Coordinates of C-alpha atoms and ligand atoms in Angstrom, one line a residue:
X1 CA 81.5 61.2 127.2
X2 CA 84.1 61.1 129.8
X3 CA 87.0 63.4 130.3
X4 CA 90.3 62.9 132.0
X5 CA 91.7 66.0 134.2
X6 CA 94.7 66.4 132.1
X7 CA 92.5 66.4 128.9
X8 CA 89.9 68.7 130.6
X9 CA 92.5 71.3 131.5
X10 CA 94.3 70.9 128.0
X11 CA 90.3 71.7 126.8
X12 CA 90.4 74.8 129.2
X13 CA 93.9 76.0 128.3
X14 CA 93.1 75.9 124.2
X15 CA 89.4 77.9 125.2
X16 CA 91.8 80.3 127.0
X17 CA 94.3 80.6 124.4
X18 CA 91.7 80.9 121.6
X19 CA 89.9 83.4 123.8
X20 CA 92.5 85.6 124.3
X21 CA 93.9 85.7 120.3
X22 CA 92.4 88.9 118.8
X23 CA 89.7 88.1 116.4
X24 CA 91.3 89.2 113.7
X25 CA 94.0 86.6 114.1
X26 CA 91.2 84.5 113.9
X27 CA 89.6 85.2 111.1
X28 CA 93.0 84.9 109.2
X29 CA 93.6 81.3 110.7
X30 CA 90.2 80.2 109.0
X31 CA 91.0 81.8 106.0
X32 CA 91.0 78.6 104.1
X33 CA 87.0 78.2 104.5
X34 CA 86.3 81.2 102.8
X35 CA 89.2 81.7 100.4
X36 CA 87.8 81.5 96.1
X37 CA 89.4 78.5 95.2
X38 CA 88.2 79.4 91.4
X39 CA 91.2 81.8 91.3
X40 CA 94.5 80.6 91.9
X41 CA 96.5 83.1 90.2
X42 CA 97.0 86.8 89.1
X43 CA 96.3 86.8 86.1
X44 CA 92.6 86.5 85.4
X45 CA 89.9 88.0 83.5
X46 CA 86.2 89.6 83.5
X47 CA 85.0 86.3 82.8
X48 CA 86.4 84.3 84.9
X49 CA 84.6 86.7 88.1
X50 CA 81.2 87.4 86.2
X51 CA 79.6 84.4 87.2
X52 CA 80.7 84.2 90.5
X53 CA 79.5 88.1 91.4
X54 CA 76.1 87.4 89.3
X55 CA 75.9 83.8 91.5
X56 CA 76.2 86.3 94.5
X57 CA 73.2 88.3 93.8
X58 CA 71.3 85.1 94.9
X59 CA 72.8 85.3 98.1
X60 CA 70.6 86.3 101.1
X61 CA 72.0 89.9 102.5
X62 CA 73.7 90.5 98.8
X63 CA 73.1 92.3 95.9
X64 CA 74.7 93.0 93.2
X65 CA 73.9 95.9 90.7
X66 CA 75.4 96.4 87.4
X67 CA 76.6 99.8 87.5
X68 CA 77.5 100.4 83.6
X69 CA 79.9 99.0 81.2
X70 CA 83.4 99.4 80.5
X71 CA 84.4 101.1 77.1
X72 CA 84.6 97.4 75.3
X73 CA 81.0 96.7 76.6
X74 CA 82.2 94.3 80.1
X75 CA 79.4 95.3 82.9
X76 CA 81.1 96.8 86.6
X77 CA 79.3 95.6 89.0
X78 CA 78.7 97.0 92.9
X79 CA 78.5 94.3 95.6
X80 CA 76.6 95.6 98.3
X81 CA 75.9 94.0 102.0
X82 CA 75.2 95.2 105.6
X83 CA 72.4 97.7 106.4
X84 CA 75.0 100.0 108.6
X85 CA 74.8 103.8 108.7
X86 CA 78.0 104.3 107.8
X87 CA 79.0 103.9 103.5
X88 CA 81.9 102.0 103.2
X89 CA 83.3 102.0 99.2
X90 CA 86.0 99.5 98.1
X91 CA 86.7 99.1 94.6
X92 CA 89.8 97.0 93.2
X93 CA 91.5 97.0 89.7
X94 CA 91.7 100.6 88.4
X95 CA 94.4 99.0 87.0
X96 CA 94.1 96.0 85.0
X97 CA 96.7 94.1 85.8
X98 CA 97.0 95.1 90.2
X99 CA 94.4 92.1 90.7
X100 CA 95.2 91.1 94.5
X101 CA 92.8 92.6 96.1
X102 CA 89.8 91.5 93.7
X103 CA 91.2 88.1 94.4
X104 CA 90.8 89.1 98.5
X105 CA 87.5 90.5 97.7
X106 CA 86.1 87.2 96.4
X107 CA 87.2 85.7 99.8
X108 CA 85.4 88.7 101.8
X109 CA 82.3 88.2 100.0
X110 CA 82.7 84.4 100.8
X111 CA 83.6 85.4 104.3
X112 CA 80.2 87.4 104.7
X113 CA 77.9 84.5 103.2
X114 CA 78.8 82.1 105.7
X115 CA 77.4 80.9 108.7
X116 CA 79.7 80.0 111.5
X117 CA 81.7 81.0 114.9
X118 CA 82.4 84.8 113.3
X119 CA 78.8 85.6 113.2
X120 CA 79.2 87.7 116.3
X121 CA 81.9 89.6 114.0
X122 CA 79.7 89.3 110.7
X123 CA 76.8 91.3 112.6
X124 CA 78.8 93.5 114.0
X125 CA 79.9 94.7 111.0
X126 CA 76.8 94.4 108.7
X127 CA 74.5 96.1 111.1
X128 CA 76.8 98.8 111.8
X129 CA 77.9 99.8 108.1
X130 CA 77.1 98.8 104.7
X131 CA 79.4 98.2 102.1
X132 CA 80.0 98.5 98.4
X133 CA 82.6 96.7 97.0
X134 CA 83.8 97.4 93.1
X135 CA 85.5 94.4 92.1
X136 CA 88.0 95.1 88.7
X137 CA 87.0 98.2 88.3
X138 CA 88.9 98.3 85.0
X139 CA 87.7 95.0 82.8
X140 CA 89.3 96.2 79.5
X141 CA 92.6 96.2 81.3
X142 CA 92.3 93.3 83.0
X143 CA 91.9 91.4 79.9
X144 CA 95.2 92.5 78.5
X145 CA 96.7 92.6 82.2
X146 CA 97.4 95.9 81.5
X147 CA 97.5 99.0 83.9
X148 CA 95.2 101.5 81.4
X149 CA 92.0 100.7 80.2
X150 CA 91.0 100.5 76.4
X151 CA 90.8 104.3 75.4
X152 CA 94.8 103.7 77.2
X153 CA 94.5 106.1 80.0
X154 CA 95.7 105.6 83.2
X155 CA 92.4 105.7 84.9
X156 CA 93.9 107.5 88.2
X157 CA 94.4 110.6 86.5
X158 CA 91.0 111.0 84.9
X159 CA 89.3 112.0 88.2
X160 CA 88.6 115.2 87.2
X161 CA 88.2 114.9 83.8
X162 CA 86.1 112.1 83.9
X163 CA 86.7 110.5 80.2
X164 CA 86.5 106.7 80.8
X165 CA 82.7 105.2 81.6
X166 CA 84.7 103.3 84.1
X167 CA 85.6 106.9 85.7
X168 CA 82.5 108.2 85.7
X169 CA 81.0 104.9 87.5
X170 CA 83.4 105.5 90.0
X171 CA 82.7 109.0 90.4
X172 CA 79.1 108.8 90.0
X173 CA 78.5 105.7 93.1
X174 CA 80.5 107.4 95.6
X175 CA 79.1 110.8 94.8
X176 CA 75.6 109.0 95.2
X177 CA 76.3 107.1 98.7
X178 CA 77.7 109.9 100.2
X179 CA 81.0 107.7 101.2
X180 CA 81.9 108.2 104.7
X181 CA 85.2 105.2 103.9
X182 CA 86.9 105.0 100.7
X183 CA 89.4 101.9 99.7
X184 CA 91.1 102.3 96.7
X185 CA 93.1 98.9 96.1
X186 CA 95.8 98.6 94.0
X187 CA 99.0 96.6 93.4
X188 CA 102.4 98.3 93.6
X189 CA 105.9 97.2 92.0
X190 CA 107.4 94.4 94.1
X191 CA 110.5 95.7 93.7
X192 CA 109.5 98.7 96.7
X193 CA 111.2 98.7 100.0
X194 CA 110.4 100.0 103.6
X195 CA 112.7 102.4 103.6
X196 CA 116.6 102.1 102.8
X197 CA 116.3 98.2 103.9
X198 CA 116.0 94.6 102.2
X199 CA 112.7 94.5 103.2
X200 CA 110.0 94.6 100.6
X201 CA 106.8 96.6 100.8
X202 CA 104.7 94.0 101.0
X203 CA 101.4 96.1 102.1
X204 CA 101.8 100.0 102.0
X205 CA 99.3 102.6 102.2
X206 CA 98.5 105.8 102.3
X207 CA 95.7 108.5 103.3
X208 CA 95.8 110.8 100.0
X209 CA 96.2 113.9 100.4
X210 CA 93.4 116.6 99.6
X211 CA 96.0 119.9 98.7
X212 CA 99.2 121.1 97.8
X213 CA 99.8 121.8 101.8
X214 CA 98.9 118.2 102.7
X215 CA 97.1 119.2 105.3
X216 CA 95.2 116.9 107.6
X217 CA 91.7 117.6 108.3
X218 CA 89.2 114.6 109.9
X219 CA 88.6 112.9 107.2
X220 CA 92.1 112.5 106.4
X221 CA 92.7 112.0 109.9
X222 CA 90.3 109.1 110.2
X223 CA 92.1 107.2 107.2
X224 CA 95.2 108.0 109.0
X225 CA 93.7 106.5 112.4
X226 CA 92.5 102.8 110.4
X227 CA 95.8 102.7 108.7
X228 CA 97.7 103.1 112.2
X229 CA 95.2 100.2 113.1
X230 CA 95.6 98.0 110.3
X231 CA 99.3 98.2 110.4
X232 CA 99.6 97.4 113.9
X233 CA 97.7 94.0 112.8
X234 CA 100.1 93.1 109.5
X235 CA 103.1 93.2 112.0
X236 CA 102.0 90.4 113.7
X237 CA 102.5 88.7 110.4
X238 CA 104.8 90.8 108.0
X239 CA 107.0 92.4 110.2
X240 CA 108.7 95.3 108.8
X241 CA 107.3 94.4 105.4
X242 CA 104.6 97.7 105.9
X243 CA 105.1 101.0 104.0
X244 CA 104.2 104.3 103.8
X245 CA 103.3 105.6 100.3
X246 CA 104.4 109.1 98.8
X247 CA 101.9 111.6 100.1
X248 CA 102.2 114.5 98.0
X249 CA 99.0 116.0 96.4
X250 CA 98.0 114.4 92.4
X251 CA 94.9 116.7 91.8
X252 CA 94.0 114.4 89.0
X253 CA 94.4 110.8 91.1
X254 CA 91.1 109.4 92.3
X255 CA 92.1 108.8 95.9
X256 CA 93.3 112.5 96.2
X257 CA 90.1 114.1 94.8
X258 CA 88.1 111.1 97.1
X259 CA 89.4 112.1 100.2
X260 CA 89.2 116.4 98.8
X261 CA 85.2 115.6 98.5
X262 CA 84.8 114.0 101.7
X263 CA 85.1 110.3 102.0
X264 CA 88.1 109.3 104.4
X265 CA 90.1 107.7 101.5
X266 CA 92.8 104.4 102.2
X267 CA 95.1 103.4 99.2
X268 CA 96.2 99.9 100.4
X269 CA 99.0 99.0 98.0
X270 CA 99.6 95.4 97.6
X271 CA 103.8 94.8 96.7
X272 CA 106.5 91.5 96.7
X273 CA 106.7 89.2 99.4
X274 CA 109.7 86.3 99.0
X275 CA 108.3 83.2 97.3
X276 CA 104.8 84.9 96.7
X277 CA 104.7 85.6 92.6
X278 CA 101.3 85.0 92.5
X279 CA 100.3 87.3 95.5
X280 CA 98.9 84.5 97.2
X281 CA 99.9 84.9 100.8
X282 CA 99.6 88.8 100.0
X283 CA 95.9 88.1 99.3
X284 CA 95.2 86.9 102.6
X285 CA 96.8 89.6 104.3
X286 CA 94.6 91.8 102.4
X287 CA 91.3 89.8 103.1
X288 CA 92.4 89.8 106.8
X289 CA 93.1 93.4 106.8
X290 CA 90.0 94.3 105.1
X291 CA 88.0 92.0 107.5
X292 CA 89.7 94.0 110.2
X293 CA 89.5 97.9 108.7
X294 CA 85.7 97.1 108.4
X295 CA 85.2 95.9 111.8
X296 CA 87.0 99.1 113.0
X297 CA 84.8 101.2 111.3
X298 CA 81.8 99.8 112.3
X299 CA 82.6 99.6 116.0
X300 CA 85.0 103.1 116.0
X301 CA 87.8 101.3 117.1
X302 CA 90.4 103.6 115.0
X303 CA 89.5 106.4 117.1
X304 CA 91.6 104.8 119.7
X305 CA 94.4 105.3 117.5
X306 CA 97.0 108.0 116.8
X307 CA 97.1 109.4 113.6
X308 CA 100.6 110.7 114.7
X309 CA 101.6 107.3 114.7
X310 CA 100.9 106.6 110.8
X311 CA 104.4 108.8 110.5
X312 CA 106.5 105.7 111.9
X313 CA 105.3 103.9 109.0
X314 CA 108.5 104.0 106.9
X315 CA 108.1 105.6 103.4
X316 CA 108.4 103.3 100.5
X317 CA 111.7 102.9 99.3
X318 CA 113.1 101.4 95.8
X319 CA 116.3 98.9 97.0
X320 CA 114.9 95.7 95.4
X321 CA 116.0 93.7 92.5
X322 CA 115.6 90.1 91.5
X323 CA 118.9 89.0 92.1
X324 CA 122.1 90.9 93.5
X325 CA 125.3 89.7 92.7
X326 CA 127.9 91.3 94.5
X327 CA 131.6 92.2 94.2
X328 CA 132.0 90.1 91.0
X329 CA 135.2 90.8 88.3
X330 CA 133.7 92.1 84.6
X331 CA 137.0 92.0 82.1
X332 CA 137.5 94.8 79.5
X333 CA 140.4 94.7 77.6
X334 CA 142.4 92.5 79.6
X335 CA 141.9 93.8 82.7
X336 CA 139.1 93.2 85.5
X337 CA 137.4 95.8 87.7
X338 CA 134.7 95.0 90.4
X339 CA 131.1 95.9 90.1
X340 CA 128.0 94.7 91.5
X341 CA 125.0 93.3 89.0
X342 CA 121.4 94.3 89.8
X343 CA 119.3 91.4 87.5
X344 CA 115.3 92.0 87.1
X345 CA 112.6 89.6 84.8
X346 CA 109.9 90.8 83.9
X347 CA 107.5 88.7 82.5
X348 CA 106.5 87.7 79.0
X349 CA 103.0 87.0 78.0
X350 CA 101.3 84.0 76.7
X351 CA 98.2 82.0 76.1
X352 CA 96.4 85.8 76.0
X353 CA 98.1 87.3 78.3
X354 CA 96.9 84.5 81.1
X355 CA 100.4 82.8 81.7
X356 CA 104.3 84.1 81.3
X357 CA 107.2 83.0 81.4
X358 CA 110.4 85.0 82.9
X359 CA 113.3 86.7 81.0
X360 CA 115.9 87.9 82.6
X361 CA 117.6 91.3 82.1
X362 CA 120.6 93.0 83.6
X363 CA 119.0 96.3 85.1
X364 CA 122.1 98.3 87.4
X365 CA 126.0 98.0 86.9
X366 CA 128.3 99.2 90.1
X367 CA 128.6 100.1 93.8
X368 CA 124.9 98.5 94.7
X369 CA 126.0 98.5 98.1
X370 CA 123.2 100.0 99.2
X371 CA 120.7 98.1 97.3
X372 CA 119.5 94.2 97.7
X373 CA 117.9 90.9 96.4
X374 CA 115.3 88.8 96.9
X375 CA 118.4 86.3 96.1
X376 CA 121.7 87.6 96.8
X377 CA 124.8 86.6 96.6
X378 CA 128.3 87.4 97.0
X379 CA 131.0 86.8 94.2
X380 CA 134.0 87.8 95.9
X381 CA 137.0 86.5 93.8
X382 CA 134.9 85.4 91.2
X383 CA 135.4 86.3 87.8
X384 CA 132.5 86.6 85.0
X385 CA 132.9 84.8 82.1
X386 CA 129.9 85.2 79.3
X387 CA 128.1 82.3 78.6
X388 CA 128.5 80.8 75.2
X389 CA 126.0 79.8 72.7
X390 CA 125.5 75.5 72.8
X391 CA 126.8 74.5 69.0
X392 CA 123.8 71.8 68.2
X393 CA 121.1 73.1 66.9
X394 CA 117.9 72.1 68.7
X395 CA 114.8 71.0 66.8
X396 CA 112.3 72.1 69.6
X397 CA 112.3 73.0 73.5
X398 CA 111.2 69.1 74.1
X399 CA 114.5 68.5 72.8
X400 CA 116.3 71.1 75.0
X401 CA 114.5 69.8 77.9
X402 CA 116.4 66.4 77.6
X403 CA 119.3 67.7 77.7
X404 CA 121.5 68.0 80.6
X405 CA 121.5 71.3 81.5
X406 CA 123.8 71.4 84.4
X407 CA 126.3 69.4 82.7
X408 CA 126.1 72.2 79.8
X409 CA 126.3 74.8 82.3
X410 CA 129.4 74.0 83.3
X411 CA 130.9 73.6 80.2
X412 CA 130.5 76.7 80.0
X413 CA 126.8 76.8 77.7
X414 CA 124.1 79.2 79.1
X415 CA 121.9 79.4 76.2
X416 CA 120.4 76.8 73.3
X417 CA 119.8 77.6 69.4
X418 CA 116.0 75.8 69.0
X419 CA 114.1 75.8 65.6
X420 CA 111.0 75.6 66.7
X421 CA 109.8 77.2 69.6
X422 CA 106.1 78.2 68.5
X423 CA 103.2 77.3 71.6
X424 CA 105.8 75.4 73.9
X425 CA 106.2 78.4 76.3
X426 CA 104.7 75.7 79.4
X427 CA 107.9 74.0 78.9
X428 CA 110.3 77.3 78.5
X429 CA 108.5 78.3 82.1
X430 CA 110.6 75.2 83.4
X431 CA 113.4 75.6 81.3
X432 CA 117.0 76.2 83.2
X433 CA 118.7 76.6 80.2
X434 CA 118.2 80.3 78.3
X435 CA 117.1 79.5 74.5
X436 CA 117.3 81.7 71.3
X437 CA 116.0 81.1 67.8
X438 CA 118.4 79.2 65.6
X439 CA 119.6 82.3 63.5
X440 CA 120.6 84.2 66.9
X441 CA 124.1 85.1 67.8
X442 CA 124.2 86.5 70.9
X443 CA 126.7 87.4 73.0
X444 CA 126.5 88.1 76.8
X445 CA 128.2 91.3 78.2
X446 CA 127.6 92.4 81.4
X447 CA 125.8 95.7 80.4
X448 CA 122.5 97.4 80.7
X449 CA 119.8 95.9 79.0
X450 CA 122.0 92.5 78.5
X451 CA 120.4 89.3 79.5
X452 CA 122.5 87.8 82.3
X453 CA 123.8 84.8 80.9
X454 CA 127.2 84.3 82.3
X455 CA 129.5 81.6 84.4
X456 CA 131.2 82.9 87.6
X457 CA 134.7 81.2 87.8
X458 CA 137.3 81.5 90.7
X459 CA 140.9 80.9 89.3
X460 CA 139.6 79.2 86.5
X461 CA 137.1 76.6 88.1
X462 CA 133.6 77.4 87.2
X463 CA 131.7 77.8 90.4
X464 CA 128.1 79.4 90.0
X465 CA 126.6 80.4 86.6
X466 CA 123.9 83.3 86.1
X467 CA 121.6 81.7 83.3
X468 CA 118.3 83.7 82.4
X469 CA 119.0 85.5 85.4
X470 CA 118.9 82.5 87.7
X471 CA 121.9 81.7 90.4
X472 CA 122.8 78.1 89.9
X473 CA 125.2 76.8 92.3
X474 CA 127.5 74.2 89.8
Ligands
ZN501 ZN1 97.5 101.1 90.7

């Protein structure tokens, strides 16, 4: 093979650059070889992961041990790998429907089966700790995507009671192994900010606390340490998207009593991020972070850290809705005051609980000047004008999806009368057009609990319209 100089030193200069990226910048680049491309989405169930774990027991350097059953018979298994000292415990899913992290813990386990530049990493790790990972913790829940489990307790405040089987597994493994790291992974509401800011939480944590006093002692401080570490990484990637959670004391929330009984106990809560609904870019982040938090604990790195440094971490805020619209004119009685519409969706259920579709629902009314969007926008001399009600009757949403929605929209029509609607919720997904059942008669007020259907007009001239809690520009 023959080089030229200019290619030779281009050669040099990408060794150099690659050389001199941290490793856990790395491993996030190649995330695509190890990512579960079986799961594509949130919302999945017990079945969809049992083979995959069971397929891992085959795997040299894994095993995986059915630990018991949840309440409605689904086994919870414990993923084990590495031959470390040190016990590292990760479970995921306490609550059924907070799934991002099982989904990052598929790609870990991928991550640790293969064979390729990171061994170097890989060994450093495996030989150093060894590591349990729960993965959906709470089946039942899962099923339903639903935070409790099937006896409907909220499985993080039955610690100390110990009522669920699912509890009691989770009690019983770390009391057995002796924990020395604790990761309790959850999902939190993407509606969370970093403080008094637009940001969203995208990843917060938090190092539970063990008392009333929340006093720091070194197991606390050592969560405290890989949290100053693992944040320090995310901003490379999500800056200013990294929260602190609440830290005062639940005596009858798993992490708390973790951390109380000796294992140095890391809530990693996975929020929003803009354009993400199904987590997916959140999920990386929380494979790269976990690649990263066990690396520091097998080589100590996190003792380099400050634990007084976890405190510039700002505290998770609530400033977030869907959509903001700002400064627009409501009219009572003939006259128009100004107020500011905070517009959430949540999501509603289909095909067992597997797909949804979004409503939207007014949510705040007034001076939200303090508050924002993930869409925003400013109404200034615009008035509000309810959306009316489209006269034909539709036979089904096939029909409403021919028609023209835009044109309709500014006429004025937000929302379509349909007959049948019954099993076409994968075309009301797409829909732009809101639809009610034929014998509705609703009528769109801007008020709490109203769903925000209505046309902004400036001196008469339709401009924007809010339809299903959507901004479309006219
Ligand atoms: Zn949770």
């Amino acid at each position: 093979m023959q080089y030229t100089l200019s290619g030779l030193l281009i050669l040099l200069f990408c060794q150099l650059s690659l050389a001199q990226q941290p490793v856990y910048q790395q491993v996030y680049d190649a995330y695509n070889d190890y990512r579960e491309e079986s799961i594509q989405t949130r919302r999945f169930k017990h079945s969809d992961i049992e083979p995959i774990l069971l397929k891992l027991d085959e795997e040299k350097g894994f095993e995986v041990n059915k630990l018991g059953e949840s309440i409605e018979g689904r086994a919870i298994y414990d993923v084990t790998f590495g031959s470390g000292k040190t016990q590292v415990l990760l479970w995921s899913q306490m609550h059924g429907d907070e799934s991002t992290a099982t989904m990052a813990g598929l790609d870990l386990f991928n991550f640790f089966m293969a064979d390729d530049a990171f061994n170097e990493l890989r060994n450093t790790i495996l030989n150093n700790i060894t590591v349990h990972f729960i993965p959906m913790l709470n089946p039942d829940g899962a099923e339903v995507f639903e935070r409790r489990n099937a006896l409907g307790v909220d499985m993080n405040r039955d610690a100390l009671r110990l009522q669920s089987p699912e509890s009691r597994i989770l009690k019983n493994i770390r009391d057995s192994l002796q924990a020395d790291f604790g990761f309790n992974l959850h999902d939190q509401s993407v509606y969370y900010t970093t403080g008094i800011k637009p940001e969203a939480a995208t990843i917060s944590f938090l190092p539970p606390a063990y008392n009333y006093a929340k006093d720091i002692n070194p197991v606390r401080e050592r969560a405290m340490q890989v949290i100053v570490e693992l944040n320090e990484a995310l901003q490379h990637y999500i800056k200013g998207h990294v929260g602190r959670y609440n830290d005062d004391f639940e005596p009858r929330a798993f992490g708390d009593n973790i951390q109380k009984w000796g294992t140095s106990t890391i809530l990693i809560e996975s929020g929003g991020f803009p354009d993400d609904p199904e987590k997916q870019r959140i999920r990386k982040l929380n494979f790269m972070i976990l690649v990263k938090a066990l690396h520091s604990i097998a080589t100590k790195n996190y003792k380099n850290y400050n634990r007084e440094d976890y405190w510039n971490i700002p505290e998770n805020e609530r400033y977030l809705y869907d959509l903001l619209v700002r400064n627009v004119k409501k009219e009572i009685n003939g006259k128009l005051y100004t107020v500011d519409v905070g517009i959430n969706h949540y999501e509603a259920e289909y095909n067992e609980h597997s797909r949804y579709f979004k409503v939207g629902s007014i949510r705040e009314l007034g001076d939200m000047s303090t508050y924002y969007g993930y869409d925003m926008f400013d109404a200034r001399g615009m008035t509000a004008v309810p959306g009316k009600v489209y006269e034909e009757i539709q036979p089904d949403l096939h029909a409403v999806q021919k028609l023209d929605a835009m044109e309709l929209i500014s006429q004025g029509y937000t929302t379509v009368r349909v007959k049948d609607m019954e099993g076409q919720e994968d075309i009301r997904r797409h829909l732009v057009l809101d639809v009610v059942s034929e014998d509705a008669s609703p009528t769109y007020t801007l008020e709490i609990g109203s769903r925000p259907n209505f046309i902004l007009e400036e001196a008469g001239t339709p401009k924007y319209a809010v339809v299903n809690g959507f901004l479309r520009e006219l």
